[in-house]
PDB file of C-alpha atoms in Angstrom:
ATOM      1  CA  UNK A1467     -40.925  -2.215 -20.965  1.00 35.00           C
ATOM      2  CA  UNK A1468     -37.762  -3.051 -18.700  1.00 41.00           C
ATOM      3  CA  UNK A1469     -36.358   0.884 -18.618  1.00 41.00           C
ATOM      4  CA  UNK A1470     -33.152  -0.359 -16.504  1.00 41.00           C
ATOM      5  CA  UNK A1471     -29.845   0.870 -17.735  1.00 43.00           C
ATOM      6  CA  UNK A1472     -27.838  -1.163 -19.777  1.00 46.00           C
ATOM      7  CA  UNK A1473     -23.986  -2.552 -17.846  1.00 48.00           C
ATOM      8  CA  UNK A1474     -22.607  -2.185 -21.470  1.00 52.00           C
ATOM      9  CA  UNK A1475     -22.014   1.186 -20.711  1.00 82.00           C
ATOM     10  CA  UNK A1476     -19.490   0.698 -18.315  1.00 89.00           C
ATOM     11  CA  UNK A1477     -16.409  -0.353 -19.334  1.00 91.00           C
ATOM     12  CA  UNK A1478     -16.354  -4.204 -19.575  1.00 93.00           C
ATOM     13  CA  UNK A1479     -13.267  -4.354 -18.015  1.00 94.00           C
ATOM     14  CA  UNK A1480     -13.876  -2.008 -15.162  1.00 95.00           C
ATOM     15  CA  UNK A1481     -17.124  -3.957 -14.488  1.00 95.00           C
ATOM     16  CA  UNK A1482     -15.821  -7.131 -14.228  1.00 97.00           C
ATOM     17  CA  UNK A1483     -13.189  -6.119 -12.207  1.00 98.00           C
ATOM     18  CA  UNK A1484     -15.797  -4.388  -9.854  1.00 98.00           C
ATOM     19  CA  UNK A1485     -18.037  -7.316  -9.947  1.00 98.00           C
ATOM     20  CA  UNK A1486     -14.656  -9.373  -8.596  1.00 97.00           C
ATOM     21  CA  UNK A1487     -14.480  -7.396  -5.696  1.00 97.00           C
ATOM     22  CA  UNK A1488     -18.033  -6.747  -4.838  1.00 98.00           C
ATOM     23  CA  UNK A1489     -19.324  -9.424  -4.399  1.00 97.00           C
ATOM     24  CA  UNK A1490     -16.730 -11.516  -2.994  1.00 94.00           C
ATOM     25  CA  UNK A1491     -18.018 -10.114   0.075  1.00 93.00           C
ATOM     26  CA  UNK A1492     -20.524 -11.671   2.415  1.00 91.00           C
ATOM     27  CA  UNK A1493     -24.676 -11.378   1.784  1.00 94.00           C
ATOM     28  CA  UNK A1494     -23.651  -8.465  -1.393  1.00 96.00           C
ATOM     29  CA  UNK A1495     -25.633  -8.785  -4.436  1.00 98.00           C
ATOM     30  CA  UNK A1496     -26.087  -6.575  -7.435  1.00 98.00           C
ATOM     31  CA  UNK A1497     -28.428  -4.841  -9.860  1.00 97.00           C
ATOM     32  CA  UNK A1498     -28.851  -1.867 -12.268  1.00 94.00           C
ATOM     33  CA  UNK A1499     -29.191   1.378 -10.751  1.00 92.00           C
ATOM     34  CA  UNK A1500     -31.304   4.351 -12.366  1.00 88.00           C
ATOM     35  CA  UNK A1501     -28.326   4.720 -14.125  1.00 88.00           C
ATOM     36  CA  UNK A1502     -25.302   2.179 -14.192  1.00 92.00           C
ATOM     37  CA  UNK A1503     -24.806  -0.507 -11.705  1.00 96.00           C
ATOM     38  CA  UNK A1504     -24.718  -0.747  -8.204  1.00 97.00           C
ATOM     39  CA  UNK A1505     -23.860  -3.383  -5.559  1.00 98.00           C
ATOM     40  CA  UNK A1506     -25.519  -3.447  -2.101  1.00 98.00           C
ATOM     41  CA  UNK A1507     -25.449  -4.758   1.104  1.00 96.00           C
ATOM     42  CA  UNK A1508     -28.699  -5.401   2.343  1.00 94.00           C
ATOM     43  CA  UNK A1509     -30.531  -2.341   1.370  1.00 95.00           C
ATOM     44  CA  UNK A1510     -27.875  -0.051   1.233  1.00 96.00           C
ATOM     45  CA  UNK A1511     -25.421   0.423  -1.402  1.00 97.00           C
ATOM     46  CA  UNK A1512     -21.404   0.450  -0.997  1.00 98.00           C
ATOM     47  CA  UNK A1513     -20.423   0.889  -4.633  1.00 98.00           C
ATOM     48  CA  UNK A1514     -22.098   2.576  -7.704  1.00 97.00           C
ATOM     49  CA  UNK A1515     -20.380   2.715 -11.518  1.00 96.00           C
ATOM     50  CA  UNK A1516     -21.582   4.595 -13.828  1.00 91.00           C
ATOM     51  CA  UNK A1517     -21.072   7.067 -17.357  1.00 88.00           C
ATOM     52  CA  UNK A1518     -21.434  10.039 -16.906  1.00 83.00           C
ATOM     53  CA  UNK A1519     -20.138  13.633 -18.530  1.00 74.00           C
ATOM     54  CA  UNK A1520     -18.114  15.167 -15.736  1.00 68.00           C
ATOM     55  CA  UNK A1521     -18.068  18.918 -17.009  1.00 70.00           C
ATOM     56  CA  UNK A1522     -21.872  18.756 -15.888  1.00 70.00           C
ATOM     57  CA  UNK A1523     -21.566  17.524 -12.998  1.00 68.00           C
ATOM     58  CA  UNK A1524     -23.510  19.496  -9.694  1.00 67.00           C
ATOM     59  CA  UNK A1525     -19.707  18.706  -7.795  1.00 67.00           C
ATOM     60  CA  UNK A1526     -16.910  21.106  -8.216  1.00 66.00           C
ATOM     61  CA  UNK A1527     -14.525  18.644  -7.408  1.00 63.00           C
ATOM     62  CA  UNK A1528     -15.616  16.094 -10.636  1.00 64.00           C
ATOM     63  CA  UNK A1529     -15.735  18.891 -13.078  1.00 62.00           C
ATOM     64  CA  UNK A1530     -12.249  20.170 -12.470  1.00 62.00           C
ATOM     65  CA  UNK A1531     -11.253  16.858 -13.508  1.00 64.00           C
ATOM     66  CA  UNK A1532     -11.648  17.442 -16.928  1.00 64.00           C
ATOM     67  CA  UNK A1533     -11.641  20.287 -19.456  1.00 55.00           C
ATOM     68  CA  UNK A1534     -13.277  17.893 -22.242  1.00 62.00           C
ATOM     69  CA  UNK A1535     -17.030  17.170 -22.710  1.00 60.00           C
ATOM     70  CA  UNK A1536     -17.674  13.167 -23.388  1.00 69.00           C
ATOM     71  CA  UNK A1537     -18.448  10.245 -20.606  1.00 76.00           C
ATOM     72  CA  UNK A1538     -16.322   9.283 -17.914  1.00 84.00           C
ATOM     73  CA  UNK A1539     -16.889   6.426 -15.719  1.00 89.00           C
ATOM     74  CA  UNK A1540     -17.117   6.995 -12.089  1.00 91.00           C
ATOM     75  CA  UNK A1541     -17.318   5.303  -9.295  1.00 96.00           C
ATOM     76  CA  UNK A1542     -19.138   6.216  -5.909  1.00 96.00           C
ATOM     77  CA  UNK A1543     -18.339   4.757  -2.699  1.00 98.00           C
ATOM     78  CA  UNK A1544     -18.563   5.137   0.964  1.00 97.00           C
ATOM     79  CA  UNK A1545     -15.894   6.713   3.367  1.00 96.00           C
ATOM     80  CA  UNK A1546     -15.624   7.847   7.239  1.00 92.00           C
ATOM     81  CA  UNK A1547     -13.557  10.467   8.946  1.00 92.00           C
ATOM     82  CA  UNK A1548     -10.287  11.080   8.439  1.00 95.00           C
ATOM     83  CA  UNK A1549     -10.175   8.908   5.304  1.00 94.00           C
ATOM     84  CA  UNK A1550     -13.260  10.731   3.437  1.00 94.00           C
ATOM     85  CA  UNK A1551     -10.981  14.119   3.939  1.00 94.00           C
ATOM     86  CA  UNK A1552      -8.224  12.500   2.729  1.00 95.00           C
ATOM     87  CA  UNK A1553     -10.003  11.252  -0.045  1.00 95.00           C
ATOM     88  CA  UNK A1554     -12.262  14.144  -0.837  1.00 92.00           C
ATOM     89  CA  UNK A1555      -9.275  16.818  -0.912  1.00 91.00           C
ATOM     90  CA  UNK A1556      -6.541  14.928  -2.783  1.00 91.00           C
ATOM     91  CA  UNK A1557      -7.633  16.193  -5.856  1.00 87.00           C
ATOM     92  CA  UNK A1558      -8.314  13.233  -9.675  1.00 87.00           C
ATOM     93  CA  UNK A1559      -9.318  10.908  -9.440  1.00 91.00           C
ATOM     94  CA  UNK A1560     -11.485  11.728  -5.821  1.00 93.00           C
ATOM     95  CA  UNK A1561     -14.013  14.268  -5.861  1.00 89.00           C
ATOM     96  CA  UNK A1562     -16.776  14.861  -2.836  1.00 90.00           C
ATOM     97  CA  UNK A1563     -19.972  14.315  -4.866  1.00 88.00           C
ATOM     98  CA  UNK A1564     -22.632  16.920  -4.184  1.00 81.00           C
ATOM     99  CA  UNK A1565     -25.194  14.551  -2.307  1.00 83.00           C
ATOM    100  CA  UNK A1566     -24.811  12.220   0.921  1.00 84.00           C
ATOM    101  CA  UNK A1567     -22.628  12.962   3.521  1.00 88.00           C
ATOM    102  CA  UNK A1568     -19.755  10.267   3.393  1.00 94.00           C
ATOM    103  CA  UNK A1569     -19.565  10.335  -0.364  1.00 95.00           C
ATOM    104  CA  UNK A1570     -16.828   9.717  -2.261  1.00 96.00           C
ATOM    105  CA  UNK A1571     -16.567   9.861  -6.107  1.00 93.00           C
ATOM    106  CA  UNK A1572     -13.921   8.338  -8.379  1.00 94.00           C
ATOM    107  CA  UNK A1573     -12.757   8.564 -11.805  1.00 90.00           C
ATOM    108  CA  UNK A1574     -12.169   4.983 -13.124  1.00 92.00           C
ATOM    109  CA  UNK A1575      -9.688   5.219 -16.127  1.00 89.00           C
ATOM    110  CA  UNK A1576      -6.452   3.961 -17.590  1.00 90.00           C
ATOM    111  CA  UNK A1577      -4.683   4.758 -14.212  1.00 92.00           C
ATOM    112  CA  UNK A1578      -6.622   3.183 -12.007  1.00 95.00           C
ATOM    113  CA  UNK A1579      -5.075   1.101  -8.854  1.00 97.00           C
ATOM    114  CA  UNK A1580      -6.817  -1.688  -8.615  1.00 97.00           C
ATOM    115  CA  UNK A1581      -5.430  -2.803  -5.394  1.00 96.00           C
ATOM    116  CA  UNK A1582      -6.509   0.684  -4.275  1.00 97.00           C
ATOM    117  CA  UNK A1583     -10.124   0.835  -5.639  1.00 98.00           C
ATOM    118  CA  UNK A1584     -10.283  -3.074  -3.485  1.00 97.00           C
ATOM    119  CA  UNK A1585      -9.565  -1.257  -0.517  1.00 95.00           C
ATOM    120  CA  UNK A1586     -11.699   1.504  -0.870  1.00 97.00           C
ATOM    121  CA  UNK A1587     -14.312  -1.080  -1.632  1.00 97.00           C
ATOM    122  CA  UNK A1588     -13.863  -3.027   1.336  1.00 95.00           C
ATOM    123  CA  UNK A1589     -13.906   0.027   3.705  1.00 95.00           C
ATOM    124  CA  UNK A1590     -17.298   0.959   2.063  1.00 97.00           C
ATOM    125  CA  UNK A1591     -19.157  -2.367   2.468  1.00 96.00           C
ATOM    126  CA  UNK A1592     -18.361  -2.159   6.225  1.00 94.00           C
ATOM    127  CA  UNK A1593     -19.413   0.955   6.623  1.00 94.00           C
ATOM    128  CA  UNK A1594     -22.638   0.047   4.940  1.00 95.00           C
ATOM    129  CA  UNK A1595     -22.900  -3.542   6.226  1.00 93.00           C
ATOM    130  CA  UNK A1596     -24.743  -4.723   9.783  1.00 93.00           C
ATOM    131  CA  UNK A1597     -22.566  -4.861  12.499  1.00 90.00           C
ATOM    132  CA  UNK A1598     -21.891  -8.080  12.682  1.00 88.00           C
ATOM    133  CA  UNK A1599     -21.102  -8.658   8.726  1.00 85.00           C
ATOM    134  CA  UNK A1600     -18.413  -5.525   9.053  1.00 84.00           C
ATOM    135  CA  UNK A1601     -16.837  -7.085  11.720  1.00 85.00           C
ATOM    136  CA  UNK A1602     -16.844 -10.313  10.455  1.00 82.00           C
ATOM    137  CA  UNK A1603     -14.503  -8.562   7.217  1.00 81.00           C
ATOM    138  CA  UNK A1604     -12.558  -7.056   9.510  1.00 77.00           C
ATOM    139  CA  UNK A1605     -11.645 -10.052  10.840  1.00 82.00           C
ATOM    140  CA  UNK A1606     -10.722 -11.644   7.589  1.00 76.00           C
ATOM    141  CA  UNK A1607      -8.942  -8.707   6.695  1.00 72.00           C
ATOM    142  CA  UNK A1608      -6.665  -9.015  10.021  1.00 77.00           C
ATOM    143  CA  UNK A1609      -6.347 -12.672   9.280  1.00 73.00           C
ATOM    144  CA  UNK A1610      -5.486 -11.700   5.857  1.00 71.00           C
ATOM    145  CA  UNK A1611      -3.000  -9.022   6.671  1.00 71.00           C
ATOM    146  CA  UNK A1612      -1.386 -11.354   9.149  1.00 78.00           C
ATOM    147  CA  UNK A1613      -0.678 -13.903   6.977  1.00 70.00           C
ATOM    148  CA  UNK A1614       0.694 -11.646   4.646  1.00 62.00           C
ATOM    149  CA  UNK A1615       3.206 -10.397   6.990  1.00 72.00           C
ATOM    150  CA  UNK A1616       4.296 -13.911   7.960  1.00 67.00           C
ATOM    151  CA  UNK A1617       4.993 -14.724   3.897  1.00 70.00           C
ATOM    152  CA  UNK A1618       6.899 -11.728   3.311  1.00 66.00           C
ATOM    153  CA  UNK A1619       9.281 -12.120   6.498  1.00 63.00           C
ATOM    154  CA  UNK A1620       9.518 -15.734   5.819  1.00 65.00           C
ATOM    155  CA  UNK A1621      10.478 -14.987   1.968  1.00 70.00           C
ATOM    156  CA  UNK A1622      12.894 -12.076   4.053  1.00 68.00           C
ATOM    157  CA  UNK A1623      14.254 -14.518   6.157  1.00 61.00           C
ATOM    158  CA  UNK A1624      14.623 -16.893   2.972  1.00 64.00           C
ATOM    159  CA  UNK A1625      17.004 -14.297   1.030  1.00 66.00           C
ATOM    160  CA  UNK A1626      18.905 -13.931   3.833  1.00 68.00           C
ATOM    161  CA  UNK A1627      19.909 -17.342   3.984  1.00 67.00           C
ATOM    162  CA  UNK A1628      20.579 -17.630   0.909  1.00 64.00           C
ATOM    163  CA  UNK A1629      22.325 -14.549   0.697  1.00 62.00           C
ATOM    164  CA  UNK A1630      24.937 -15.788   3.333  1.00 61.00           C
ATOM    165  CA  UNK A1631      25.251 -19.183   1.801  1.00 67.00           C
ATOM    166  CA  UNK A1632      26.498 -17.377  -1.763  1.00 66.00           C
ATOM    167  CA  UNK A1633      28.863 -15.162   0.816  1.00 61.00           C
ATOM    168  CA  UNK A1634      30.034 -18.316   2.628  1.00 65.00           C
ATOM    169  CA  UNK A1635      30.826 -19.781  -0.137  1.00 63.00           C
ATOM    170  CA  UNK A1636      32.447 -16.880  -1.585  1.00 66.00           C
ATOM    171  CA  UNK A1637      34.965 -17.166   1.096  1.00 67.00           C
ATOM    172  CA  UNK A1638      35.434 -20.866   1.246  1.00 64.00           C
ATOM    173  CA  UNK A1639      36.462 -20.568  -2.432  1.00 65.00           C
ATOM    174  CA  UNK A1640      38.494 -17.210  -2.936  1.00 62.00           C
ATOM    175  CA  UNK A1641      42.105 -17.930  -3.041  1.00 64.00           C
ATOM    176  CA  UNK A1642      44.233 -17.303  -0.001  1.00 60.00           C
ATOM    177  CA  UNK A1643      47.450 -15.218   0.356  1.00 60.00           C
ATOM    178  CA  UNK A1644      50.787 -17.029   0.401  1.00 54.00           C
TER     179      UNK A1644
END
């Protein structure tokens, strides 16, 4: 008898969303966890979602989240240094979960960022990944984030022009003085 949990018990949305980002990144794969599902890099995992009642949770952090008894769907994730404090002290949705020692949790709801939970995602899977596969995202990530920058100042540079244009031709056609 297959005992793995079902992925119907996260969120379909959330999970797909997940499943967008996860493994969109180099040699990640997935499959069900003792409980929810989790997406690794090599043999170590970089993301887990799963249901779970937060008012009993072992973390301190997870069950002042919530007053109310019933699931919530969390997601764990990896973190270093100055980030994991960050993370770990801003209060809901981060919590410090009560086992491993760069551990972040986070309560997946109406709220989310998306953008945010990407990056949180992608910092995780280097931390987790071989050397050479983390370094091989950051370098996309620079590319990425250069390219960026040269769209927006281009559409800057854009409005501009066409901002003085409509002035120019504000003046050419206003009426002059006699």
């Amino acid at each position: 008898m297959d005992d793995a949990p079902l992925d119907d018990e996260v969120p379909p949305d959330a999970l797909t969303r997940l499943r967008a980002v996860c493994l969109s990144f180099p040699d990640a794969y997935e499959e069900p966890a003792w409980t929810g599902i989790r997406w690794r890099i090599r043999t170590r995992t970089f993301a887990h979602v799963y249901r779970t009642d937060l008012t009993r949770s072992p973390s301190p952090g997870a069950r002042a989240m919530t007053t109310e008894a019933g699931l919530s769907t969390t997601l764990t994730f990896r973190s270093h240094g100055e980030e994991f404090e960050a993370l770990t002290s801003a209060g809901a949705p981060f919590f410090r979960m009560s086992w491993g020692a760069n551990v972040v949790g986070m309560r997946l709801d109406d709220t989310t960022e998306w953008d945010e939970v990407r990056e949180l995602l992608t910092e995780s899977y280097c931390v987790q990944a071989p050397k050479r596969l983390a370094a091989r995202m950051n370098a996309e990530i620079a590319h990425a984030e250069t390219a960026h920058a040269e769209t927006a100042h281009a559409e800057t540079a854009h409005a501009e022009i066409a901002h003085a244009e409509t002035a120019n031709a504000e003046i050419r056609t206003a009426p002059t003085e006699a």
